[in-house]
Amino acid sequence: MDWTIYLGIAVALALLWRSRQPHLELNKWYYYLRIFSRYKLASILLVAGFLKVFPLYVPEISLSHLNTGYGYFQHWKHLLLSLSAAPAYLVFLGIVEVAAAILLLFRRTAFLGVIFIIPFYGNVFLADLAYEGGDFLVSTYIVLLSLPVFVYDLGRLGRLIYHKAFTQPAAWHLEWNHSRWKKVRVVGKISFAVVFFFVVGFKSYSAFRQQQNLFYPQHKGLEGIVGKYWVKDFVLNGDTIAPSPFENGRWKDVVFERWNTLSIRVNESIVVEEPASRLWPRQDSLRNYEYTQVGDRLYYTFQFSEQDSILTLANRNKHYIAGSYRLQLSQPDSNAVLLRGTNGRGDSLQVLLVDAKKKYLLEEVKKVGRRKVGYKL
Amino acid sequence: MSRVKKIYASNSFKDILLRISLLWIVLLSIPIQQDFYSILLSLSWQYLLIDFYNLGHLSSSFF
């Protein structure tokens, strides 16, 4: 709808413009439109591309996600998790985007760039629709931006490929040497290359080398307590609750992440939270990747006081905002964790957790290398 | 040549199509959300990648 409104405004402005300036130098203005499209496209592609060349675009699969049933993820999450499990594919996508962006920066190769971009982002558009990504306007906009460059040479491409006729490349270009914008052009080109190529490229490489992620909290988790734990004993208000598919309050298992997140699997069905915005959040408190678009587990952010070993849990899901715990943590032995304290309603709670010592195939494969794993006929 | 083809090939049609395309694409690229300016004003080295990604992807959605 917004796009239609803007089209209406564009038509009105175009008619007004035409009444004021009836004769337009078509070649020159089409050239301006192509310059705008090329550089706008290249800026988007270089950022998105470098985030994939150095695979930061989607984070590694968290332990909680590895301990979540496949059907509990929403479709868009499935796509992100698939990309996460195949970083080489992500790198390939990034190389295509960066290569297309570089081709777009030069007038003579811009057409080759959009030949990459239109099927690439056409496919992204279809993936957005199929996986209910909600960002299909972005891919549509990118394809729209590529059209002025594509249409400019489309006739020549048809003549060459379909009619197999001798075809001269487009010869018209702006004589920048006689233009008052000559100096601005050089400064603009250099600034663009420095910011979007060198700064973004270096920053992505640096983040990759330092194993940063852009989606999970950066605060460290508990020292020596990471992974999946079974709930051996669960005592609520003095009553020991045995494992049962009908008992909603009992925890089934707990996962401690490497950062300050703890997730709990319970019997009750979880009201899934949708991300409020498609923008990537900066601060830990706003990073919602791990708990949005997924059910099965409740995700808590925790603070740990080393002085009195108090673990304070706060539920991240807005539908469970009242869910909180204040628990004292102790380790009866190296494989067990004992949590004692109260929940947000004041009920007393005692939970004994035992390390499940679960091995994850993704990590096991990394130890030996992907090439050494496989089947022999 | 059919009437439609004549119109399509005319400079007058190309002229208005170019003006509309130029204005539409530029209008679509102008970020009008408050988010855009708040990100721009708070750009920092630490969050550069997140900020740049958001800036690139904000410009195509509105209201």
GROMACS .gro file of C-alpha atoms in nm:
model
  440
    1MET     CA    1   0.000   0.000   0.000
    2ASP     CA    2   0.280   0.241   0.093
    3TRP     CA    3   0.446   0.172  -0.238
    4THR     CA    4   0.125   0.262  -0.425
    5ILE     CA    5   0.100   0.589  -0.232
    6TYR     CA    6   0.458   0.668  -0.327
    7LEU     CA    7   0.387   0.580  -0.688
    8GLY     CA    8   0.094   0.822  -0.683
    9ILE     CA    9   0.316   1.095  -0.538
   10ALA     CA   10   0.583   1.016  -0.801
   11VAL     CA   11   0.327   1.045  -1.084
   12ALA     CA   12   0.201   1.380  -0.948
   13LEU     CA   13   0.553   1.515  -0.906
   14ALA     CA   14   0.651   1.389  -1.253
   15LEU     CA   15   0.358   1.572  -1.413
   16LEU     CA   16   0.445   1.888  -1.221
   17TRP     CA   17   0.810   1.854  -1.320
   18ARG     CA   18   0.710   1.809  -1.684
   19SER     CA   19   0.494   2.119  -1.680
   20ARG     CA   20   0.786   2.320  -1.545
   21GLN     CA   21   1.055   2.157  -1.763
   22PRO     CA   22   0.896   2.006  -2.076
   23HIS     CA   23   1.218   1.893  -2.241
   24LEU     CA   24   1.444   1.653  -2.059
   25GLU     CA   25   1.774   1.515  -2.179
   26LEU     CA   26   1.667   1.151  -2.154
   27ASN     CA   27   2.012   0.992  -2.178
   28LYS     CA   28   2.150   1.211  -1.901
   29TRP     CA   29   1.863   1.159  -1.658
   30TYR     CA   30   1.849   0.787  -1.723
   31TYR     CA   31   2.221   0.784  -1.649
   32TYR     CA   32   2.154   0.960  -1.315
   33LEU     CA   33   1.887   0.703  -1.231
   34ARG     CA   34   2.128   0.418  -1.305
   35ILE     CA   35   2.401   0.574  -1.093
   36PHE     CA   36   2.161   0.607  -0.800
   37SER     CA   37   2.037   0.250  -0.839
   38ARG     CA   38   2.387   0.105  -0.876
   39TYR     CA   39   2.534   0.269  -0.569
   40LYS     CA   40   2.229   0.220  -0.349
   41LEU     CA   41   2.224  -0.148  -0.447
   42ALA     CA   42   2.598  -0.188  -0.398
   43SER     CA   43   2.581  -0.037  -0.048
   44ILE     CA   44   2.311  -0.285   0.059
   45LEU     CA   45   2.484  -0.580  -0.107
   46LEU     CA   46   2.828  -0.508   0.037
   47VAL     CA   47   2.697  -0.498   0.395
   48ALA     CA   48   2.476  -0.805   0.351
   49GLY     CA   49   2.751  -0.981   0.152
   50PHE     CA   50   3.035  -0.928   0.398
   51LEU     CA   51   2.808  -1.044   0.682
   52LYS     CA   52   2.776  -1.371   0.492
   53VAL     CA   53   3.134  -1.404   0.358
   54PHE     CA   54   3.239  -1.394   0.724
   55PRO     CA   55   2.940  -1.595   0.843
   56LEU     CA   56   2.787  -1.356   1.094
   57TYR     CA   57   2.450  -1.323   0.925
   58VAL     CA   58   2.304  -1.607   1.129
   59PRO     CA   59   2.461  -1.729   1.453
   60GLU     CA   60   2.563  -2.081   1.540
   61ILE     CA   61   2.277  -2.297   1.659
   62SER     CA   62   2.241  -2.257   2.034
   63LEU     CA   63   2.232  -2.555   2.271
   64SER     CA   64   1.871  -2.473   2.355
   65HIS     CA   65   1.777  -2.487   1.988
   66LEU     CA   66   1.961  -2.817   1.953
   67ASN     CA   67   1.740  -2.943   2.235
   68THR     CA   68   1.415  -2.821   2.081
   69GLY     CA   69   1.184  -3.038   1.872
   70TYR     CA   70   1.196  -2.947   1.500
   71GLY     CA   71   0.824  -2.874   1.487
   72TYR     CA   72   0.844  -2.606   1.753
   73PHE     CA   73   1.034  -2.368   1.525
   74GLN     CA   74   0.845  -2.132   1.298
   75HIS     CA   75   0.920  -2.153   0.927
   76TRP     CA   76   1.150  -1.852   0.914
   77LYS     CA   77   1.351  -1.993   1.203
   78HIS     CA   78   1.390  -2.318   1.009
   79LEU     CA   79   1.553  -2.126   0.725
   80LEU     CA   80   1.790  -1.942   0.957
   81LEU     CA   81   1.884  -2.261   1.141
   82SER     CA   82   1.947  -2.438   0.810
   83LEU     CA   83   2.178  -2.156   0.701
   84SER     CA   84   2.346  -2.170   1.038
   85ALA     CA   85   2.416  -2.541   1.001
   86ALA     CA   86   2.566  -2.486   0.653
   87PRO     CA   87   2.813  -2.197   0.689
   88ALA     CA   88   2.984  -2.284   0.359
   89TYR     CA   89   2.658  -2.216   0.177
   90LEU     CA   90   2.626  -1.886   0.361
   91VAL     CA   91   2.980  -1.793   0.253
   92PHE     CA   92   2.890  -1.879  -0.107
   93LEU     CA   93   2.584  -1.650  -0.090
   94GLY     CA   94   2.806  -1.375   0.049
   95ILE     CA   95   3.061  -1.414  -0.230
   96VAL     CA   96   2.783  -1.380  -0.489
   97GLU     CA   97   2.655  -1.062  -0.323
   98VAL     CA   98   2.998  -0.902  -0.287
   99ALA     CA   99   3.094  -0.998  -0.646
  100ALA     CA  100   2.768  -0.850  -0.778
  101ALA     CA  101   2.827  -0.532  -0.574
  102ILE     CA  102   3.178  -0.494  -0.720
  103LEU     CA  103   3.041  -0.540  -1.073
  104LEU     CA  104   2.778  -0.274  -1.001
  105LEU     CA  105   3.043  -0.019  -0.910
  106PHE     CA  106   3.167  -0.005  -1.271
  107ARG     CA  107   2.940   0.121  -1.548
  108ARG     CA  108   3.063  -0.136  -1.799
  109THR     CA  109   3.006  -0.435  -1.573
  110ALA     CA  110   2.689  -0.316  -1.395
  111PHE     CA  111   2.466  -0.523  -1.624
  112LEU     CA  112   2.654  -0.840  -1.529
  113GLY     CA  113   2.598  -0.747  -1.163
  114VAL     CA  114   2.221  -0.721  -1.201
  115ILE     CA  115   2.212  -1.049  -1.393
  116PHE     CA  116   2.337  -1.203  -1.067
  117ILE     CA  117   2.113  -0.997  -0.846
  118ILE     CA  118   1.772  -1.044  -1.008
  119PRO     CA  119   1.760  -1.427  -0.980
  120PHE     CA  120   1.941  -1.415  -0.645
  121TYR     CA  121   1.700  -1.173  -0.478
  122GLY     CA  122   1.408  -1.318  -0.673
  123ASN     CA  123   1.490  -1.639  -0.492
  124VAL     CA  124   1.521  -1.453  -0.161
  125PHE     CA  125   1.177  -1.304  -0.228
  126LEU     CA  126   1.030  -1.652  -0.278
  127ALA     CA  127   1.206  -1.776   0.037
  128ASP     CA  128   1.064  -1.480   0.229
  129LEU     CA  129   0.715  -1.577   0.116
  130ALA     CA  130   0.760  -1.952   0.161
  131TYR     CA  131   0.917  -1.926   0.507
  132GLU     CA  132   0.692  -1.637   0.616
  133GLY     CA  133   0.989  -1.411   0.667
  134GLY     CA  134   0.795  -1.086   0.657
  135ASP     CA  135   1.084  -0.907   0.489
  136PHE     CA  136   0.973  -0.963   0.131
  137LEU     CA  137   0.955  -0.587   0.072
  138VAL     CA  138   1.332  -0.569   0.109
  139SER     CA  139   1.396  -0.826  -0.164
  140THR     CA  140   1.128  -0.666  -0.384
  141TYR     CA  141   1.293  -0.327  -0.337
  142ILE     CA  142   1.634  -0.470  -0.429
  143VAL     CA  143   1.495  -0.624  -0.749
  144LEU     CA  144   1.319  -0.295  -0.827
  145LEU     CA  145   1.645  -0.106  -0.780
  146SER     CA  146   1.819  -0.336  -1.025
  147LEU     CA  147   1.559  -0.284  -1.300
  148PRO     CA  148   1.685   0.052  -1.439
  149VAL     CA  149   2.026  -0.106  -1.500
  150PHE     CA  150   1.876  -0.427  -1.634
  151VAL     CA  151   1.625  -0.265  -1.869
  152TYR     CA  152   1.893  -0.034  -2.014
  153ASP     CA  153   2.080  -0.326  -2.169
  154LEU     CA  154   1.792  -0.570  -2.207
  155GLY     CA  155   1.736  -0.488  -2.574
  156ARG     CA  156   2.103  -0.542  -2.653
  157LEU     CA  157   2.102  -0.871  -2.461
  158GLY     CA  158   1.798  -0.990  -2.660
  159ARG     CA  159   1.963  -0.888  -2.985
  160LEU     CA  160   2.279  -1.078  -2.895
  161ILE     CA  161   2.130  -1.391  -2.738
  162TYR     CA  162   1.799  -1.432  -2.921
  163HIS     CA  163   1.864  -1.280  -3.264
  164LYS     CA  164   2.233  -1.373  -3.253
  165ALA     CA  165   2.314  -1.044  -3.424
  166PHE     CA  166   2.627  -0.834  -3.395
  167THR     CA  167   2.566  -0.601  -3.101
  168GLN     CA  168   2.754  -0.288  -3.001
  169PRO     CA  169   2.769  -0.208  -2.629
  170ALA     CA  170   2.602   0.109  -2.508
  171ALA     CA  171   2.834   0.397  -2.582
  172TRP     CA  172   2.662   0.693  -2.418
  173HIS     CA  173   2.811   0.816  -2.093
  174LEU     CA  174   2.833   1.143  -1.913
  175GLU     CA  175   3.143   1.350  -1.985
  176TRP     CA  176   3.250   1.397  -1.628
  177ASN     CA  177   3.561   1.592  -1.733
  178HIS     CA  178   3.337   1.877  -1.845
  179SER     CA  179   3.108   1.851  -1.546
  180ARG     CA  180   3.122   2.069  -1.237
  181TRP     CA  181   3.059   1.751  -1.034
  182LYS     CA  182   3.394   1.603  -1.142
  183LYS     CA  183   3.567   1.649  -0.805
  184VAL     CA  184   3.260   1.549  -0.606
  185ARG     CA  185   3.241   1.230  -0.809
  186VAL     CA  186   3.600   1.128  -0.728
  187VAL     CA  187   3.561   1.206  -0.356
  188GLY     CA  188   3.226   1.026  -0.350
  189LYS     CA  189   3.365   0.714  -0.516
  190ILE     CA  190   3.664   0.697  -0.282
  191SER     CA  191   3.444   0.755   0.027
  192PHE     CA  192   3.202   0.486  -0.086
  193ALA     CA  193   3.483   0.234  -0.138
  194VAL     CA  194   3.645   0.317   0.197
  195VAL     CA  195   3.321   0.292   0.397
  196PHE     CA  196   3.142   0.002   0.232
  197PHE     CA  197   3.435  -0.203   0.115
  198PHE     CA  198   3.723  -0.151   0.354
  199VAL     CA  199   3.548  -0.050   0.678
  200VAL     CA  200   3.259  -0.297   0.652
  201GLY     CA  201   3.491  -0.570   0.519
  202PHE     CA  202   3.745  -0.516   0.796
  203LYS     CA  203   3.480  -0.494   1.067
  204SER     CA  204   3.315  -0.817   0.949
  205TYR     CA  205   3.650  -0.996   0.935
  206SER     CA  206   3.742  -0.866   1.278
  207ALA     CA  207   3.408  -0.976   1.430
  208PHE     CA  208   3.450  -1.318   1.269
  209ARG     CA  209   3.807  -1.360   1.398
  210GLN     CA  210   3.701  -1.265   1.749
  211GLN     CA  211   3.411  -1.514   1.725
  212GLN     CA  212   3.160  -1.244   1.800
  213ASN     CA  213   2.797  -1.302   1.730
  214LEU     CA  214   2.539  -1.036   1.658
  215PHE     CA  215   2.236  -1.218   1.797
  216TYR     CA  216   2.301  -1.380   2.134
  217PRO     CA  217   2.379  -1.191   2.456
  218GLN     CA  218   2.747  -1.110   2.501
  219HIS     CA  219   2.748  -1.155   2.878
  220LYS     CA  220   2.927  -1.475   2.982
  221GLY     CA  221   2.743  -1.769   3.137
  222LEU     CA  222   2.832  -1.979   3.440
  223GLU     CA  223   3.187  -2.107   3.466
  224GLY     CA  224   3.191  -2.486   3.417
  225ILE     CA  225   2.812  -2.522   3.387
  226VAL     CA  226   2.719  -2.547   3.020
  227GLY     CA  227   2.491  -2.789   2.836
  228LYS     CA  228   2.182  -2.996   2.894
  229TYR     CA  229   2.081  -3.113   3.241
  230TRP     CA  230   1.806  -3.359   3.329
  231VAL     CA  231   1.578  -3.266   3.617
  232LYS     CA  232   1.627  -3.550   3.864
  233ASP     CA  233   1.432  -3.411   4.161
  234PHE     CA  234   1.172  -3.136   4.154
  235VAL     CA  235   1.031  -3.026   4.489
  236LEU     CA  236   0.765  -2.751   4.489
  237ASN     CA  237   0.645  -2.619   4.826
  238GLY     CA  238   0.781  -2.932   4.993
  239ASP     CA  239   0.603  -3.177   4.756
  240THR     CA  240   0.820  -3.391   4.534
  241ILE     CA  241   0.668  -3.393   4.187
  242ALA     CA  242   0.746  -3.700   3.981
  243PRO     CA  243   0.795  -3.678   3.601
  244SER     CA  244   0.455  -3.690   3.439
  245PRO     CA  245   0.312  -3.578   3.105
  246PHE     CA  246   0.015  -3.429   3.294
  247GLU     CA  247   0.206  -3.217   3.545
  248ASN     CA  248   0.243  -2.869   3.401
  249GLY     CA  249   0.456  -2.706   3.668
  250ARG     CA  250   0.741  -2.957   3.659
  251TRP     CA  251   1.057  -2.887   3.465
  252LYS     CA  252   1.168  -3.157   3.221
  253ASP     CA  253   1.521  -3.046   3.140
  254VAL     CA  254   1.735  -2.737   3.164
  255VAL     CA  255   1.997  -2.600   2.923
  256PHE     CA  256   2.271  -2.362   3.035
  257GLU     CA  257   2.408  -2.163   2.743
  258ARG     CA  258   2.763  -2.031   2.717
  259TRP     CA  259   2.615  -1.684   2.774
  260ASN     CA  260   2.377  -1.576   3.048
  261THR     CA  261   2.073  -1.764   2.923
  262LEU     CA  262   1.908  -2.065   3.077
  263SER     CA  263   1.621  -2.242   2.906
  264ILE     CA  264   1.373  -2.477   3.066
  265ARG     CA  265   1.156  -2.734   2.895
  266VAL     CA  266   0.816  -2.769   3.060
  267ASN     CA  267   0.506  -2.973   2.983
  268GLU     CA  268   0.279  -2.681   2.903
  269SER     CA  269   0.264  -2.539   2.553
  270ILE     CA  270   0.449  -2.211   2.513
  271VAL     CA  271   0.298  -1.894   2.370
  272VAL     CA  272   0.554  -1.806   2.104
  273GLU     CA  273   0.676  -1.448   2.086
  274GLU     CA  274   0.723  -1.276   1.752
  275PRO     CA  275   1.007  -1.027   1.713
  276ALA     CA  276   0.864  -0.677   1.747
  277SER     CA  277   1.091  -0.546   1.472
  278ARG     CA  278   1.291  -0.691   1.185
  279LEU     CA  279   1.582  -0.469   1.282
  280TRP     CA  280   1.879  -0.629   1.448
  281PRO     CA  281   1.893  -0.522   1.813
  282ARG     CA  282   2.215  -0.389   1.965
  283GLN     CA  283   2.195  -0.444   2.339
  284ASP     CA  284   2.186  -0.781   2.516
  285SER     CA  285   1.852  -0.697   2.673
  286LEU     CA  286   1.694  -0.652   2.329
  287ARG     CA  287   1.858  -0.947   2.152
  288ASN     CA  288   1.561  -1.173   2.099
  289TYR     CA  289   1.684  -1.422   1.837
  290GLU     CA  290   1.707  -1.719   2.072
  291TYR     CA  291   1.357  -1.702   2.221
  292THR     CA  292   1.139  -1.561   1.945
  293GLN     CA  293   0.969  -1.775   1.677
  294VAL     CA  294   1.029  -2.089   1.879
  295GLY     CA  295   0.828  -2.280   2.138
  296ASP     CA  296   0.898  -2.584   2.357
  297ARG     CA  297   1.124  -2.402   2.605
  298LEU     CA  298   1.108  -2.101   2.834
  299TYR     CA  299   1.410  -1.875   2.806
  300TYR     CA  300   1.545  -1.690   3.106
  301THR     CA  301   1.823  -1.438   3.127
  302PHE     CA  302   2.016  -1.476   3.449
  303GLN     CA  303   2.240  -1.280   3.679
  304PHE     CA  304   2.472  -1.467   3.909
  305SER     CA  305   2.611  -1.329   4.230
  306GLU     CA  306   2.935  -1.512   4.307
  307GLN     CA  307   2.941  -1.384   4.666
  308ASP     CA  308   2.629  -1.569   4.781
  309SER     CA  309   2.582  -1.796   4.474
  310ILE     CA  310   2.242  -1.649   4.400
  311LEU     CA  311   2.101  -1.703   4.053
  312THR     CA  312   1.829  -1.457   3.952
  313LEU     CA  313   1.622  -1.562   3.651
  314ALA     CA  314   1.393  -1.339   3.446
  315ASN     CA  315   1.178  -1.474   3.163
  316ARG     CA  316   1.256  -1.310   2.827
  317ASN     CA  317   0.923  -1.395   2.663
  318LYS     CA  318   0.680  -1.102   2.701
  319HIS     CA  319   0.392  -1.347   2.757
  320TYR     CA  320   0.567  -1.479   3.069
  321ILE     CA  321   0.708  -1.154   3.197
  322ALA     CA  322   0.599  -1.237   3.553
  323GLY     CA  323   0.799  -1.561   3.546
  324SER     CA  324   1.104  -1.514   3.763
  325TYR     CA  325   1.314  -1.714   4.008
  326ARG     CA  326   1.563  -1.638   4.282
  327LEU     CA  327   1.765  -1.950   4.346
  328GLN     CA  328   2.077  -2.044   4.534
  329LEU     CA  329   2.309  -2.251   4.321
  330SER     CA  330   2.537  -2.522   4.454
  331GLN     CA  331   2.715  -2.821   4.304
  332PRO     CA  332   2.689  -3.143   4.510
  333ASP     CA  333   2.935  -3.294   4.262
  334SER     CA  334   3.086  -3.203   3.927
  335ASN     CA  335   2.792  -3.357   3.735
  336ALA     CA  336   2.507  -3.210   3.938
  337VAL     CA  337   2.360  -2.869   4.009
  338LEU     CA  338   2.124  -2.799   4.298
  339LEU     CA  339   1.894  -2.498   4.279
  340ARG     CA  340   1.704  -2.388   4.589
  341GLY     CA  341   1.490  -2.080   4.632
  342THR     CA  342   1.158  -1.930   4.531
  343ASN     CA  343   0.969  -1.846   4.216
  344GLY     CA  344   0.797  -1.516   4.139
  345ARG     CA  345   0.482  -1.621   4.329
  346GLY     CA  346   0.680  -1.696   4.644
  347ASP     CA  347   0.657  -2.078   4.616
  348SER     CA  348   0.960  -2.261   4.747
  349LEU     CA  349   1.146  -2.470   4.496
  350GLN     CA  350   1.427  -2.722   4.505
  351VAL     CA  351   1.557  -2.872   4.183
  352LEU     CA  352   1.838  -3.122   4.140
  353LEU     CA  353   1.986  -3.120   3.791
  354VAL     CA  354   2.214  -3.388   3.650
  355ASP     CA  355   2.443  -3.334   3.353
  356ALA     CA  356   2.301  -3.522   3.053
  357LYS     CA  357   2.651  -3.533   2.895
  358LYS     CA  358   2.485  -3.499   2.562
  359LYS     CA  359   2.704  -3.505   2.253
  360TYR     CA  360   2.603  -3.293   1.958
  361LEU     CA  361   2.670  -3.419   1.608
  362LEU     CA  362   2.753  -3.072   1.480
  363GLU     CA  363   3.033  -3.043   1.737
  364GLU     CA  364   3.152  -3.400   1.688
  365VAL     CA  365   3.177  -3.340   1.314
  366LYS     CA  366   3.381  -3.026   1.373
  367LYS     CA  367   3.634  -3.227   1.575
  368VAL     CA  368   3.715  -3.467   1.293
  369GLY     CA  369   3.628  -3.249   0.994
  370ARG     CA  370   3.331  -3.276   0.762
  371ARG     CA  371   3.521  -3.462   0.492
  372LYS     CA  372   3.604  -3.753   0.719
  373VAL     CA  373   3.243  -3.811   0.812
  374GLY     CA  374   3.016  -3.998   0.577
  375TYR     CA  375   2.895  -4.331   0.458
  376LYS     CA  376   3.088  -4.586   0.259
  377LEU     CA  377   2.905  -4.807   0.015
  378MET     CA  378   0.309   0.007  -3.640
  379SER     CA  379   0.024  -0.041  -3.394
  380ARG     CA  380  -0.092   0.250  -3.181
  381VAL     CA  381   0.043   0.092  -2.860
  382LYS     CA  382   0.384   0.037  -3.018
  383LYS     CA  383   0.388   0.396  -3.141
  384ILE     CA  384   0.315   0.528  -2.793
  385TYR     CA  385   0.575   0.295  -2.642
  386ALA     CA  386   0.840   0.408  -2.888
  387SER     CA  387   0.762   0.778  -2.851
  388ASN     CA  388   1.000   1.007  -2.666
  389SER     CA  389   0.705   1.153  -2.479
  390PHE     CA  390   0.626   0.816  -2.321
  391LYS     CA  391   0.992   0.749  -2.239
  392ASP     CA  392   1.017   1.095  -2.086
  393ILE     CA  393   0.725   1.051  -1.845
  394LEU     CA  394   0.824   0.691  -1.763
  395LEU     CA  395   1.176   0.802  -1.676
  396ARG     CA  396   1.055   1.086  -1.455
  397ILE     CA  397   0.810   0.860  -1.270
  398SER     CA  398   1.070   0.581  -1.226
  399LEU     CA  399   1.333   0.821  -1.101
  400LEU     CA  400   1.102   0.990  -0.853
  401TRP     CA  401   0.947   0.664  -0.734
  402ILE     CA  402   1.278   0.489  -0.674
  403VAL     CA  403   1.424   0.793  -0.497
  404LEU     CA  404   1.108   0.833  -0.285
  405LEU     CA  405   1.119   0.464  -0.192
  406SER     CA  406   1.481   0.505  -0.089
  407ILE     CA  407   1.424   0.803   0.138
  408PRO     CA  408   1.399   0.669   0.490
  409ILE     CA  409   1.120   0.844   0.674
  410GLN     CA  410   1.112   0.641   0.993
  411GLN     CA  411   1.236   0.787   1.317
  412ASP     CA  412   1.438   0.465   1.363
  413PHE     CA  413   1.659   0.555   1.069
  414TYR     CA  414   1.767   0.887   1.215
  415SER     CA  415   1.811   0.749   1.565
  416ILE     CA  416   2.039   0.476   1.425
  417LEU     CA  417   2.228   0.729   1.214
  418LEU     CA  418   2.283   0.962   1.508
  419SER     CA  419   2.400   0.684   1.739
  420LEU     CA  420   2.632   0.507   1.491
  421SER     CA  421   2.919   0.350   1.682
  422TRP     CA  422   3.220   0.140   1.591
  423GLN     CA  423   3.111  -0.133   1.831
  424TYR     CA  424   2.773  -0.186   1.662
  425LEU     CA  425   2.873  -0.075   1.312
  426LEU     CA  426   2.769  -0.396   1.136
  427ILE     CA  427   2.429  -0.409   1.306
  428ASP     CA  428   2.371  -0.039   1.239
  429PHE     CA  429   2.473  -0.060   0.873
  430TYR     CA  430   2.259  -0.365   0.816
  431ASN     CA  431   1.960  -0.193   0.976
  432LEU     CA  432   2.017   0.127   0.777
  433GLY     CA  433   2.025  -0.066   0.449
  434HIS     CA  434   1.712  -0.260   0.530
  435LEU     CA  435   1.511   0.027   0.675
  436SER     CA  436   1.503   0.230   0.361
  437SER     CA  437   1.256   0.004   0.189
  438SER     CA  438   0.982  -0.017   0.446
  439PHE     CA  439   0.761   0.258   0.566
  440PHE     CA  440   0.519   0.376   0.830
   0.00000   0.00000   0.00000
